[in-house]
Coordinates of C-alpha atoms in Angstrom, one line a residue:
X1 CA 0.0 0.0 0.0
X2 CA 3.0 2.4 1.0
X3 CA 6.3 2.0 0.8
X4 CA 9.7 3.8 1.5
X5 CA 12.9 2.8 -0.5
X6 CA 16.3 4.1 0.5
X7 CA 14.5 7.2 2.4
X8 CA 17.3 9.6 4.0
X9 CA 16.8 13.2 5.8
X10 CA 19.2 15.8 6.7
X11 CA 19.8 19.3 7.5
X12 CA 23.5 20.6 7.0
X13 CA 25.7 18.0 9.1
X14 CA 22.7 16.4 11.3
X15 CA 21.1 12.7 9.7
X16 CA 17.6 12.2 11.1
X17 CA 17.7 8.9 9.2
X18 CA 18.8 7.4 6.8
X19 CA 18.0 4.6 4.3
X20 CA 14.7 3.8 5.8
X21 CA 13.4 0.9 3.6
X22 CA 9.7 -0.4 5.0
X23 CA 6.3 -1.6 3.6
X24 CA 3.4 -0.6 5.4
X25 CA 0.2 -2.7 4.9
X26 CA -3.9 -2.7 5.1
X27 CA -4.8 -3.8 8.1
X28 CA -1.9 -2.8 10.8
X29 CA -2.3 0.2 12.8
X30 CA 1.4 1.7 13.6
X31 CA 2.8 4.0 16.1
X32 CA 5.3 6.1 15.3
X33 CA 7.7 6.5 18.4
X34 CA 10.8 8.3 19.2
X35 CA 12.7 10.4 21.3
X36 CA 11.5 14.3 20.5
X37 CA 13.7 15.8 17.4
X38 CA 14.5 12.3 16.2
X39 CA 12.3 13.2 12.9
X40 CA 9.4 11.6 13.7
X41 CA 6.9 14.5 12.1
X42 CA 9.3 14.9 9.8
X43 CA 9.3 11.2 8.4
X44 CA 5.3 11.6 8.6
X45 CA 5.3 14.3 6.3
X46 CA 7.4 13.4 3.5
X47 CA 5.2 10.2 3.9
X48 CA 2.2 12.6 3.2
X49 CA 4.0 14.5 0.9
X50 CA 4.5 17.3 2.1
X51 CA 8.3 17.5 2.1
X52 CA 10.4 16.3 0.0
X53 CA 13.5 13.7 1.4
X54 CA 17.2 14.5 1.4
X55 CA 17.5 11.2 -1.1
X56 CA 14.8 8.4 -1.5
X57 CA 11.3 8.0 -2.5
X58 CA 7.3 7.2 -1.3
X59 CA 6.0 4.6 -3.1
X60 CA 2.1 4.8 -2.7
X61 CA -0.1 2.4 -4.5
X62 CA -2.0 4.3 -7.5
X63 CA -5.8 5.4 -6.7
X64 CA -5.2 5.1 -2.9
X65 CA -6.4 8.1 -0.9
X66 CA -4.0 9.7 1.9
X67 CA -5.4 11.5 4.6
X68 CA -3.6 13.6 6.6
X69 CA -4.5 15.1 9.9
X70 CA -4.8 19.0 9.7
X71 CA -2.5 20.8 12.0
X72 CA -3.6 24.7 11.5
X73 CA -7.0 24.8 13.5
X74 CA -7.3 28.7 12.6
X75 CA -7.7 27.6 8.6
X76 CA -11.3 27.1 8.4
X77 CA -12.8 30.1 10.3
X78 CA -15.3 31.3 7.9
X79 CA -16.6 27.6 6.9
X80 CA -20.0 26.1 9.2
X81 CA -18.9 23.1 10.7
X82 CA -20.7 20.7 8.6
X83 CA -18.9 21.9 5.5
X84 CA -15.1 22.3 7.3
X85 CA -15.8 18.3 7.9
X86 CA -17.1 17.9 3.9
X87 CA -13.8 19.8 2.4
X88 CA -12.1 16.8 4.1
X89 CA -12.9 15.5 0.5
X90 CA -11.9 18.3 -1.3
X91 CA -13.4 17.4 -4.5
X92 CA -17.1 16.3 -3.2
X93 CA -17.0 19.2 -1.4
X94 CA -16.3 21.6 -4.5
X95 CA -18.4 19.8 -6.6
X96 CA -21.0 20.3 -4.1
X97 CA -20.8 23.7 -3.9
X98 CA -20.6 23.9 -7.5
X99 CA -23.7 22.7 -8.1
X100 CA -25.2 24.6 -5.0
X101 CA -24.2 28.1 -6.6
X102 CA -25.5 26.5 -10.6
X103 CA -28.8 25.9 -8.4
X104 CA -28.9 29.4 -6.7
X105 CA -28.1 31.1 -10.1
X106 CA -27.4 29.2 -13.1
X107 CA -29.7 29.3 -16.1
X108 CA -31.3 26.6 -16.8
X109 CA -32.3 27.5 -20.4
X110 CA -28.6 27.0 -21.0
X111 CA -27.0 23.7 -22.3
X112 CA -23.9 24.7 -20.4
X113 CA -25.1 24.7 -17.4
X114 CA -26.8 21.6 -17.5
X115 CA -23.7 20.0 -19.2
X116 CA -22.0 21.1 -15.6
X117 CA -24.7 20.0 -13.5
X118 CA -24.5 16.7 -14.8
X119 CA -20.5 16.6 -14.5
X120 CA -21.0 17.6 -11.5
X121 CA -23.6 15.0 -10.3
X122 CA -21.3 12.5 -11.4
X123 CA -18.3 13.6 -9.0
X124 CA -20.6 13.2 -6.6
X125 CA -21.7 9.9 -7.2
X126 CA -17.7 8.6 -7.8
X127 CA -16.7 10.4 -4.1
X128 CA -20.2 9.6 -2.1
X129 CA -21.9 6.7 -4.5
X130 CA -24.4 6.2 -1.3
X131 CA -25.4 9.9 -0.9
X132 CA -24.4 9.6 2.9
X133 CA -22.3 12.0 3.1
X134 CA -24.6 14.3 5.5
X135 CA -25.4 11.5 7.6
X136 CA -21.8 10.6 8.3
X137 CA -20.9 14.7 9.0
X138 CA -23.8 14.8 11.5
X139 CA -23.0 11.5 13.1
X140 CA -18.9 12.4 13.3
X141 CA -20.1 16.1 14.5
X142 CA -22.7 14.7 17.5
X143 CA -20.2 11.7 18.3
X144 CA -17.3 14.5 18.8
X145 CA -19.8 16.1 21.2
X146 CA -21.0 18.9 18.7
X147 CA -25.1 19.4 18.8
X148 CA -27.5 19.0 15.4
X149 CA -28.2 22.5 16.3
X150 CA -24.4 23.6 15.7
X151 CA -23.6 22.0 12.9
X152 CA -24.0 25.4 10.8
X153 CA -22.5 28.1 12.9
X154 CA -19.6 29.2 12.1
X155 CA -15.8 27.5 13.1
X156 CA -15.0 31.0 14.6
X157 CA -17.4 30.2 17.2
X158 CA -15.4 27.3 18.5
X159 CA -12.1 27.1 20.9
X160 CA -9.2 25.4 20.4
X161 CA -9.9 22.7 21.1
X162 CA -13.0 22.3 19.5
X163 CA -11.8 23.2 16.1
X164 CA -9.1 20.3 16.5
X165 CA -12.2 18.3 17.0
X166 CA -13.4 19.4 13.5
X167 CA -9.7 18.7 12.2
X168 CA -10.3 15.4 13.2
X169 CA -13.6 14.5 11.8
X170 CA -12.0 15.9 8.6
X171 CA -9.4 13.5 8.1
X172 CA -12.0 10.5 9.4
X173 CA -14.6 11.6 6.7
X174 CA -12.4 10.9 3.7
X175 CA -12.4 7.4 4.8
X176 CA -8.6 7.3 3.2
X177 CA -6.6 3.7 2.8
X178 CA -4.1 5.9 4.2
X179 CA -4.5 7.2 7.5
X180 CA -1.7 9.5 8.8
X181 CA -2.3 11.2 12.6
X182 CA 0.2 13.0 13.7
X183 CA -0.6 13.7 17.5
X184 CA -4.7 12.9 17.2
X185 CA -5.3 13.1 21.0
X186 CA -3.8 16.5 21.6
X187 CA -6.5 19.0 23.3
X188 CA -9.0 15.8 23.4
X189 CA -10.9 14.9 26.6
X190 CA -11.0 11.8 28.2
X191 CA -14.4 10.9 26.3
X192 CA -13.3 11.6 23.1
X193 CA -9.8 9.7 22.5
X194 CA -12.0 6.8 24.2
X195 CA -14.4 7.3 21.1
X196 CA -11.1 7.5 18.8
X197 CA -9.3 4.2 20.1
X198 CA -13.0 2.7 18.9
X199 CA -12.9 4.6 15.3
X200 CA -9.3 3.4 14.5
X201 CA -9.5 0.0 15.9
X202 CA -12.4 -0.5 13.2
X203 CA -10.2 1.4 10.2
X204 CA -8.9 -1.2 7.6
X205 CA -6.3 0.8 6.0
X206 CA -3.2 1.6 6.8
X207 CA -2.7 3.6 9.8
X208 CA 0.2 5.3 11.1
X209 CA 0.0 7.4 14.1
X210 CA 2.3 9.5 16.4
X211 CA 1.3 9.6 20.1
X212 CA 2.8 10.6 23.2
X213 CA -0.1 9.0 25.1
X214 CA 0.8 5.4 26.2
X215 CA -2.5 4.3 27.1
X216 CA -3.9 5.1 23.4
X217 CA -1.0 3.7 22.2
X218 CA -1.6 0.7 23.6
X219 CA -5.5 0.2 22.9
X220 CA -4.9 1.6 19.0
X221 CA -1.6 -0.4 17.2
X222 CA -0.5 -3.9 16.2
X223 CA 2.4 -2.7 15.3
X224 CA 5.4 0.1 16.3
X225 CA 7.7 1.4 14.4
X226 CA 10.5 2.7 16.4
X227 CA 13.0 5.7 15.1
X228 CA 16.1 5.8 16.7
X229 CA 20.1 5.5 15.7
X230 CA 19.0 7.0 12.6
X231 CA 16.7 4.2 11.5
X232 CA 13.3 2.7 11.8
X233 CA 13.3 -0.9 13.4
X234 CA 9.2 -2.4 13.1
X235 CA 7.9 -4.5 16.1
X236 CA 5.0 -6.2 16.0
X237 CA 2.7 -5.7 19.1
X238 CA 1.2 -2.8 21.1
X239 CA 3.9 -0.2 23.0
X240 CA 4.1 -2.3 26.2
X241 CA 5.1 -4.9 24.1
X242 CA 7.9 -3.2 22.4
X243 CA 9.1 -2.0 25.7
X244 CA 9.6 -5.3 27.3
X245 CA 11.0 -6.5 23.6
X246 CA 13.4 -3.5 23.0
X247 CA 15.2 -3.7 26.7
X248 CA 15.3 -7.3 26.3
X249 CA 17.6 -6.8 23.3
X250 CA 19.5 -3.8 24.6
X251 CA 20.2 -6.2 27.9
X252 CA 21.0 -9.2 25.5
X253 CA 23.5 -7.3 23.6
X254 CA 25.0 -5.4 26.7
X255 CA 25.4 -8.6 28.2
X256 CA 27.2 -10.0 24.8
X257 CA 29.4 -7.2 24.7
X258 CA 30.7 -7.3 28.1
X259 CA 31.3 -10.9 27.4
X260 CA 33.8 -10.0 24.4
X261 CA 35.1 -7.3 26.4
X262 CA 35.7 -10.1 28.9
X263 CA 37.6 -12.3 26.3
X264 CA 39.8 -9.5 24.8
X265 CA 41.3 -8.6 28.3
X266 CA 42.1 -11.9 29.1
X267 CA 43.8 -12.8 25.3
X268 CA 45.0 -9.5 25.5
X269 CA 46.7 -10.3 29.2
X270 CA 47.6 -14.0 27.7
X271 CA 49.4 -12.5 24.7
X272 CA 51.6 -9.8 26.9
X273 CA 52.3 -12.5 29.5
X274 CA 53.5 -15.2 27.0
X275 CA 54.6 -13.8 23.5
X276 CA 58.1 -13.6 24.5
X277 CA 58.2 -17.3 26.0
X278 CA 59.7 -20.0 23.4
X279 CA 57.4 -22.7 24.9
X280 CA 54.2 -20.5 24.8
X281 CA 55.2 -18.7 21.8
X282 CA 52.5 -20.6 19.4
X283 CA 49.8 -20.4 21.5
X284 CA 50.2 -16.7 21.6
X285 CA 49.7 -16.6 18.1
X286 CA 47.2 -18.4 18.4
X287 CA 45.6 -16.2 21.1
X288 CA 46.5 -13.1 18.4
X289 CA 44.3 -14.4 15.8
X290 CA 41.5 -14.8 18.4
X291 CA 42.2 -11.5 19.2
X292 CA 41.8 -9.9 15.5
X293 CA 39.1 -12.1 14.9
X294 CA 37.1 -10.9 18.1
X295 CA 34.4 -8.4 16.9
X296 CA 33.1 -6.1 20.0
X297 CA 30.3 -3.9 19.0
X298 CA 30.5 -0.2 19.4
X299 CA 28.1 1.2 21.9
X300 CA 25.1 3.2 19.7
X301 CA 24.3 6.5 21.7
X302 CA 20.6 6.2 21.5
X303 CA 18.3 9.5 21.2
X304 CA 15.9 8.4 23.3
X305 CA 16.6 10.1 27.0
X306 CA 14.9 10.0 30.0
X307 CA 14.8 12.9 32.0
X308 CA 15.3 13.2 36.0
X309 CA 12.6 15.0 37.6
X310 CA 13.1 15.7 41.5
X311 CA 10.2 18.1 43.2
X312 CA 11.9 18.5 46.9
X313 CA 9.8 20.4 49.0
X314 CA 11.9 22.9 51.4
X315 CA 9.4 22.7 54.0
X316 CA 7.0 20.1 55.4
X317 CA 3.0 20.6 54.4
X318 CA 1.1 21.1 57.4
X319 CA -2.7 20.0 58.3
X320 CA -4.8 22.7 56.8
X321 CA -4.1 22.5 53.1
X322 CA -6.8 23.7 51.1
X323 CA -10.6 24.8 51.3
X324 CA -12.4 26.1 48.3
X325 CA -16.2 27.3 49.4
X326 CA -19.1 27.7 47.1
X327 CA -16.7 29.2 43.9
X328 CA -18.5 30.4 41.2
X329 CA -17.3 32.1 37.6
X330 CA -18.9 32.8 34.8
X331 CA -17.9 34.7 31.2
X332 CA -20.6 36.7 29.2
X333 CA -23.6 34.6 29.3
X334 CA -21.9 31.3 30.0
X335 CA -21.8 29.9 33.4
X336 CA -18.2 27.7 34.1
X337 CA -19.6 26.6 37.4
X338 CA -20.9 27.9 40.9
X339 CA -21.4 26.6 44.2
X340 CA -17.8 24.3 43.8
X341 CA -16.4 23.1 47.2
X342 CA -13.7 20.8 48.4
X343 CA -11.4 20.6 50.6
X344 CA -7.7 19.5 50.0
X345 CA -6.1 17.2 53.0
X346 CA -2.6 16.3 53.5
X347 CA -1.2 13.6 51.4
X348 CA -3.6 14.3 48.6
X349 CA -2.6 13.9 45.2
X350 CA -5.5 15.0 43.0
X351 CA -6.6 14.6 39.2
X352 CA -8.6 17.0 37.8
X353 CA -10.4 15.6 35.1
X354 CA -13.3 16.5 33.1
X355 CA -15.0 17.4 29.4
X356 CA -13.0 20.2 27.5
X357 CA -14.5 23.2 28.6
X358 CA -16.3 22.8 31.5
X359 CA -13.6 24.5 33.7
X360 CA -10.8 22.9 34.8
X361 CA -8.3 25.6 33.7
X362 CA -10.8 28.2 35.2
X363 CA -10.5 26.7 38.5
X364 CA -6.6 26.3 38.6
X365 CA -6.2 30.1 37.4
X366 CA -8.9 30.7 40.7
X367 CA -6.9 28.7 43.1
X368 CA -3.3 30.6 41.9
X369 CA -4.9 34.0 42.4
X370 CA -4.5 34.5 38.5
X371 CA -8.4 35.1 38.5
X372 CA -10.8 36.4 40.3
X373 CA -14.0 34.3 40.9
X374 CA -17.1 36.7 40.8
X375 CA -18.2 34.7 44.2
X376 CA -17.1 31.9 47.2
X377 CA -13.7 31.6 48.5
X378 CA -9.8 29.9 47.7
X379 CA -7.9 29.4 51.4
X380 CA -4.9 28.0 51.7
X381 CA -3.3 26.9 54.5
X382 CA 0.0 28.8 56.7
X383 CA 2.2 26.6 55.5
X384 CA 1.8 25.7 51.6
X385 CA 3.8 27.0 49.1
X386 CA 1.8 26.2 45.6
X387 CA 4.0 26.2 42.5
X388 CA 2.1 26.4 38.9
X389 CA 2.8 25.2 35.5
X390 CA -0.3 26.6 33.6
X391 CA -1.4 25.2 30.2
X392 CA 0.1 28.5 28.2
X393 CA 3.4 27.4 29.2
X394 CA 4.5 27.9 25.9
X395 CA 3.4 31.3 25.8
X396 CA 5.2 32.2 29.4
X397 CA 8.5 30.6 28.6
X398 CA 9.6 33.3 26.0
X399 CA 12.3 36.0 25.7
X400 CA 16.2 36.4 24.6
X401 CA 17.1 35.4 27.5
X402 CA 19.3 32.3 28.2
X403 CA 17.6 29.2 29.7
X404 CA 19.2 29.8 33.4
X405 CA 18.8 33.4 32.7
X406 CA 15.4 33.1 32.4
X407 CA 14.9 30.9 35.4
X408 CA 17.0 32.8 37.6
X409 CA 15.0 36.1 36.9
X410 CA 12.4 34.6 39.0
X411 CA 14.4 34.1 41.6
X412 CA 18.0 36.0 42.1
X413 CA 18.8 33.9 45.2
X414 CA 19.1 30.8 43.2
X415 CA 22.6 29.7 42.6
X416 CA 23.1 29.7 38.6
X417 CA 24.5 26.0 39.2
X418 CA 21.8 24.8 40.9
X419 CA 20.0 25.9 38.0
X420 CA 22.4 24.3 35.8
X421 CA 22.1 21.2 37.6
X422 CA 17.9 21.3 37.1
X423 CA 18.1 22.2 33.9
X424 CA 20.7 19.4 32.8
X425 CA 18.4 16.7 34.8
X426 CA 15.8 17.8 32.3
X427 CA 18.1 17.2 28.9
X428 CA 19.3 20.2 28.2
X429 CA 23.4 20.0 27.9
X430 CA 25.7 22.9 29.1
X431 CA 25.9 24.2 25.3
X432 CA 22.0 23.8 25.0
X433 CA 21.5 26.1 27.6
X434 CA 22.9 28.9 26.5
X435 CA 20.2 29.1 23.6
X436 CA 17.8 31.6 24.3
X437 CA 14.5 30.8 25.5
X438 CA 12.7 32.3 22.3
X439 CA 14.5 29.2 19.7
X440 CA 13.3 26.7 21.8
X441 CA 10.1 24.0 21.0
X442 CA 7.1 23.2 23.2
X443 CA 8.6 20.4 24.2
X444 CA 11.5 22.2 25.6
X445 CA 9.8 25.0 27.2
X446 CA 8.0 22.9 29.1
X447 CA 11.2 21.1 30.3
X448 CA 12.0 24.1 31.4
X449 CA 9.0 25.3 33.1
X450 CA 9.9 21.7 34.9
X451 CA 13.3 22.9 35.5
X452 CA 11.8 26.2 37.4
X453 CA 9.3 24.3 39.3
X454 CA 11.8 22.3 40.6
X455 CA 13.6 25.1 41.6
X456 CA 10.8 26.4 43.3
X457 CA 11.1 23.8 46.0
X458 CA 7.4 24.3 46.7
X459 CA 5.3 21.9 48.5
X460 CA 2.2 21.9 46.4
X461 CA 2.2 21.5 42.9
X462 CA -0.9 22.9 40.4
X463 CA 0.0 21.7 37.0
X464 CA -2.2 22.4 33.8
X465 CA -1.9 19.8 31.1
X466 CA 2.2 19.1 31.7
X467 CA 1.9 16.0 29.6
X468 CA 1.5 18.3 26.3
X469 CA 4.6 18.4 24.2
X470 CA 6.4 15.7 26.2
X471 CA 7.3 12.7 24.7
X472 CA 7.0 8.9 26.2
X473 CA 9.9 9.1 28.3
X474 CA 9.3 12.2 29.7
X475 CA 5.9 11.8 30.7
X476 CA 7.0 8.4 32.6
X477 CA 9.8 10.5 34.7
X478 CA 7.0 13.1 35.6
X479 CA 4.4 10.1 36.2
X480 CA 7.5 8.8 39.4
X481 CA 8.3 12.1 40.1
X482 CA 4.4 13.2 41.2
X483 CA 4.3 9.3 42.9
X484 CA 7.3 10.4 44.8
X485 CA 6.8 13.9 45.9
X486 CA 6.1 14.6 49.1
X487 CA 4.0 17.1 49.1
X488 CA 0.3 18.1 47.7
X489 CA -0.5 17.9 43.7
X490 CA -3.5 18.7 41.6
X491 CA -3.1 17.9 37.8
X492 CA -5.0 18.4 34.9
X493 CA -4.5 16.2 32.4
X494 CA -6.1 13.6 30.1
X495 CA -3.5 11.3 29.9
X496 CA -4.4 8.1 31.7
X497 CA -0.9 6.2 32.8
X498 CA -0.2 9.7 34.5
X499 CA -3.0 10.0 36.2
X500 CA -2.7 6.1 36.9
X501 CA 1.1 6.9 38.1
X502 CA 0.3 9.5 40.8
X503 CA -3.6 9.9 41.8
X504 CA -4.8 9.3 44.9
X505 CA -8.3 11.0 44.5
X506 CA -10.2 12.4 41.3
X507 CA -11.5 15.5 41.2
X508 CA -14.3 15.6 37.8
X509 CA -15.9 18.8 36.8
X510 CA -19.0 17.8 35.1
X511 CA -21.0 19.7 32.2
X512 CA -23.3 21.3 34.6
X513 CA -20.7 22.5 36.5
X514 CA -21.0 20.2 39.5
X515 CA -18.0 18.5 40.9
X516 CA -17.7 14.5 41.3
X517 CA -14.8 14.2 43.9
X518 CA -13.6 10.2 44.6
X519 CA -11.4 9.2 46.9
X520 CA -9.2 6.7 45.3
X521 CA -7.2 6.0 42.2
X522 CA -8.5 6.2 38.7
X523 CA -8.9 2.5 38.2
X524 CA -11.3 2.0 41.0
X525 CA -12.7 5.6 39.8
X526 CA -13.9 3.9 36.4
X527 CA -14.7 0.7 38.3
X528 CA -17.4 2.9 40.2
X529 CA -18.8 4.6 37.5
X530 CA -19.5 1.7 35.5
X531 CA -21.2 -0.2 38.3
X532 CA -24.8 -0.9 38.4
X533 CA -26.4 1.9 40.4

């Protein structure tokens, strides 16, 4: 179906990889996984075309439809909703409004026009030959949580998030033998990537995917395809399964190459010991040819790194933690929530979860002092010192600045290697950090948000959607580092195996703007919403 022969990429010096030959076929769902700037987005668009390769060549099988998940969420703003999901089939959907505007104004008298019409009827029937085409809009659109009644405003209307939504009913609606998703479960609740993992687990094409989300990872492929040392190695199995596989190699082949290094020093100590005695002398030889012929593998510096995150609290968290009393906020005409209370205890370490939009960032910006609520009250307690990484991190983290210029500016006290020290636990080399703050990614502003935080040595953590822009490793090492903190957390985030990693109690804003609070962990959170009631 699609094919890569001989597939190189580089910029200047730096190979992202090189001579990638694989065959991708119907039926197997990959994930795409490596370390962050090992190429995977890159590789995923010079499959969809979209860049062209240093040396190589696509091979796609002739007729097959690609579809590629959107990533500008701003492009549609002036379409409805229904017809930014249609132009996922660019040609039914000009066609369609082809014949819409011959319908509104054509002449009918003329041959012309009817000549189109029927051209036109045609595309139609070759892209939708069932004339379900507005069923399947309206049933992506209410599936992705989007009303009948909303289907026609406009895509201006929506946030962020929503309009990602709309990116992904595009790609879904072309029904492609190609699937390409390049980070599908970004800015998705809970709900929603559960109603993904069922939509790809039914799709018969081929499927390649990018996710930093372990959990969908592991419900969606039969297959990973793993970029690193420059290449792509395929496993077959879900990402658990190339875990245990892939450090069961790397241990297999560190224990072989200790074993050789074994056997050289001791030919190596024969050979010094013995070449110079008469009686020994052909055995040395012997032992030198061993030698030459020993073969010890060179160790392959792998991209994939996982960080050190360390949250040390200076100060021990006392009894009274935090009480939030009857909070209400509301913007314009819509109404987030009101009458919210709960009360933090010691030891808590809280998930806040909930539908897009119902608040959860609201209520975090409320309980930092970053907004005001129009009514109820945020105490916290003498001795807790919160610590924030809000969801805009990427818009904070920005300036000329270098990195440990730009964490030290919050705090002149701190020792600039301290900082250092953070900052290297979190990847970034000495050179690296004397880049300023403006030429770094997402991915690495949030490490260094991390990096501040843990120079904070707070003992409460608030943290809006860390996960984003991490990759697998990464969001592992936050996962232990929130499991072993000692102090108090609340996290927003959608990503189950964190939430699995550090929760002790869930915390769900629900669509009415209630509040659902479970003492436990998610598991047995799910368990007790699914039981009989």
């Amino acid at each position: 179906m699609i094919s890569t022969v001989n597939l190189t990429q580089r910029y200047g010096k730096r190979v992202l990889f090189d001579k990638i030959n694989l065959t991708l076929d119907p039926g197997k769902r990959y994930g795409l996984i490596g370390a962050n700037g090992a190429g995977k987005s890159t590789f995923m668009k010079i499959l969809a075309g979209q860049i062209e390769p240093s040396e190589g060549e696509v091979q796609i099988q002739p007729g097959a439809k690609v579809g590629v998940l959107g990533q500008n969420q701003y492009a549609f703003e002036d379409f409805t909703l229904h017809d930014a999901v249609l132009y996922g089939n660019p040609r039914l959907y000009e066609a369609v409004k082809e014949k819409e505007r011959l319908y509104m104004e054509g002449n009918f008298d003329d041959e012309k026009v009817n000549e189109r019409l029927g051209e036109l009827e045609m595309i139609c029937v070759e892209e939708d030959p069932t004339y379900e085409a507005d069923v399947r809009i309206e049933k992506l659109l209410t599936s992705l949580g989007f009303p009948v009644e909303t289907h026609h405003n406009l895509m201006s209307s929506l946030t962020g998030g929503d309009k990602f939504k709309i990116l992904l009913a595009q790609v879904l609606f072309l029904q492609p033998e190609i699937l390409l998703l390049d980070e599908p479960t970004n800015n998705l609740d809970m709900e929603t990537i559960a109603w993904l993992e069922e939509e790809l687990r039914r799709y018969e094409g081929v499927l390649v995917v990018i996710s930093h989300d372990r959990h969908f990872l592991n419900a969606v492929v039969t297959h990973i395809l793993d970029l690193d040392f420059q290449t792509i190695r395929e496993f077959t199995g879900t990402y658990d399964d190339w875990y245990i596989a892939a450090n069961l190699v790397a241990k297999q082949r560190e224990m072989e190459r200790n074993k050789k290094l074994k056997e050289k020093e001791e030919l190596e100590k024969f050979i010094a010991r013995f070449s110079a005695n008469a009686s020994k002398a052909r055995q040395a030889t012997s032992r030198q040819k061993q030698l030459e012929k020993l073969q010890i593998e060179e160790v392959r510096i792998s991209s994939r790194r996982d960080p050190s995150i360390v949250f040390k609290a200076s100060r021990e968290i006392g009894n009274e933690v935090l009480e939030v009393r009857d909070l209400a906020k509301s913007y314009a005409d819509h109404k987030v929530f009101e009458g919210l209370s709960f009360k933090v205890n010691k030891g808590d370490k809280i998930a806040l979860i909930g539908a897009n939009g119902v608040g959860k960032t609201t209520l975090l910006e409320i309980l930092m002092g970053r907004l005001e609520p129009d009514a109820g009250t945020v105490k916290w307690g003498q001795t807790v010192t919160p610590t924030y990484f809000p969801q805009n991190t990427t818009e904070i983290v920005k300036g000329k600045e270098k990195l440990y210029q730009w964490i030290q500016n919050h705090n002149q006290k701190w020792h600039i290697d301290e900082i250092r020290k953070c900052l290297g636990r979190m990847l970034f080399s000495g050179e690296e950090q004397e880049k300023e703050v403006d030429a770094c990614s997402g991915g690495e502003k949030h490490r260094v948000m991390m990096s501040k935080m843990m120079m904070d040595s707070a003992n409460f953590l608030v943290m809006d959607e860390p996960d984003n822009h991490l990759d697998l490793e990464a969001i592992v090492a936050l996962g232990e580092a929130l499991h072993n903190y000692r102090g108090g957390v609340i996290c927003a985030t959608h990503d189950r195996e964190l939430i699995d990693a550090f929760a002790n109690r869930i915390l769900r804003i629900e669509e009415d703007g209630t509040l659902t609070d479970f003492e436990g962990d998610y598991e047995a959170f799910v368990a007790a919403e699914s039981a009989p009631r």
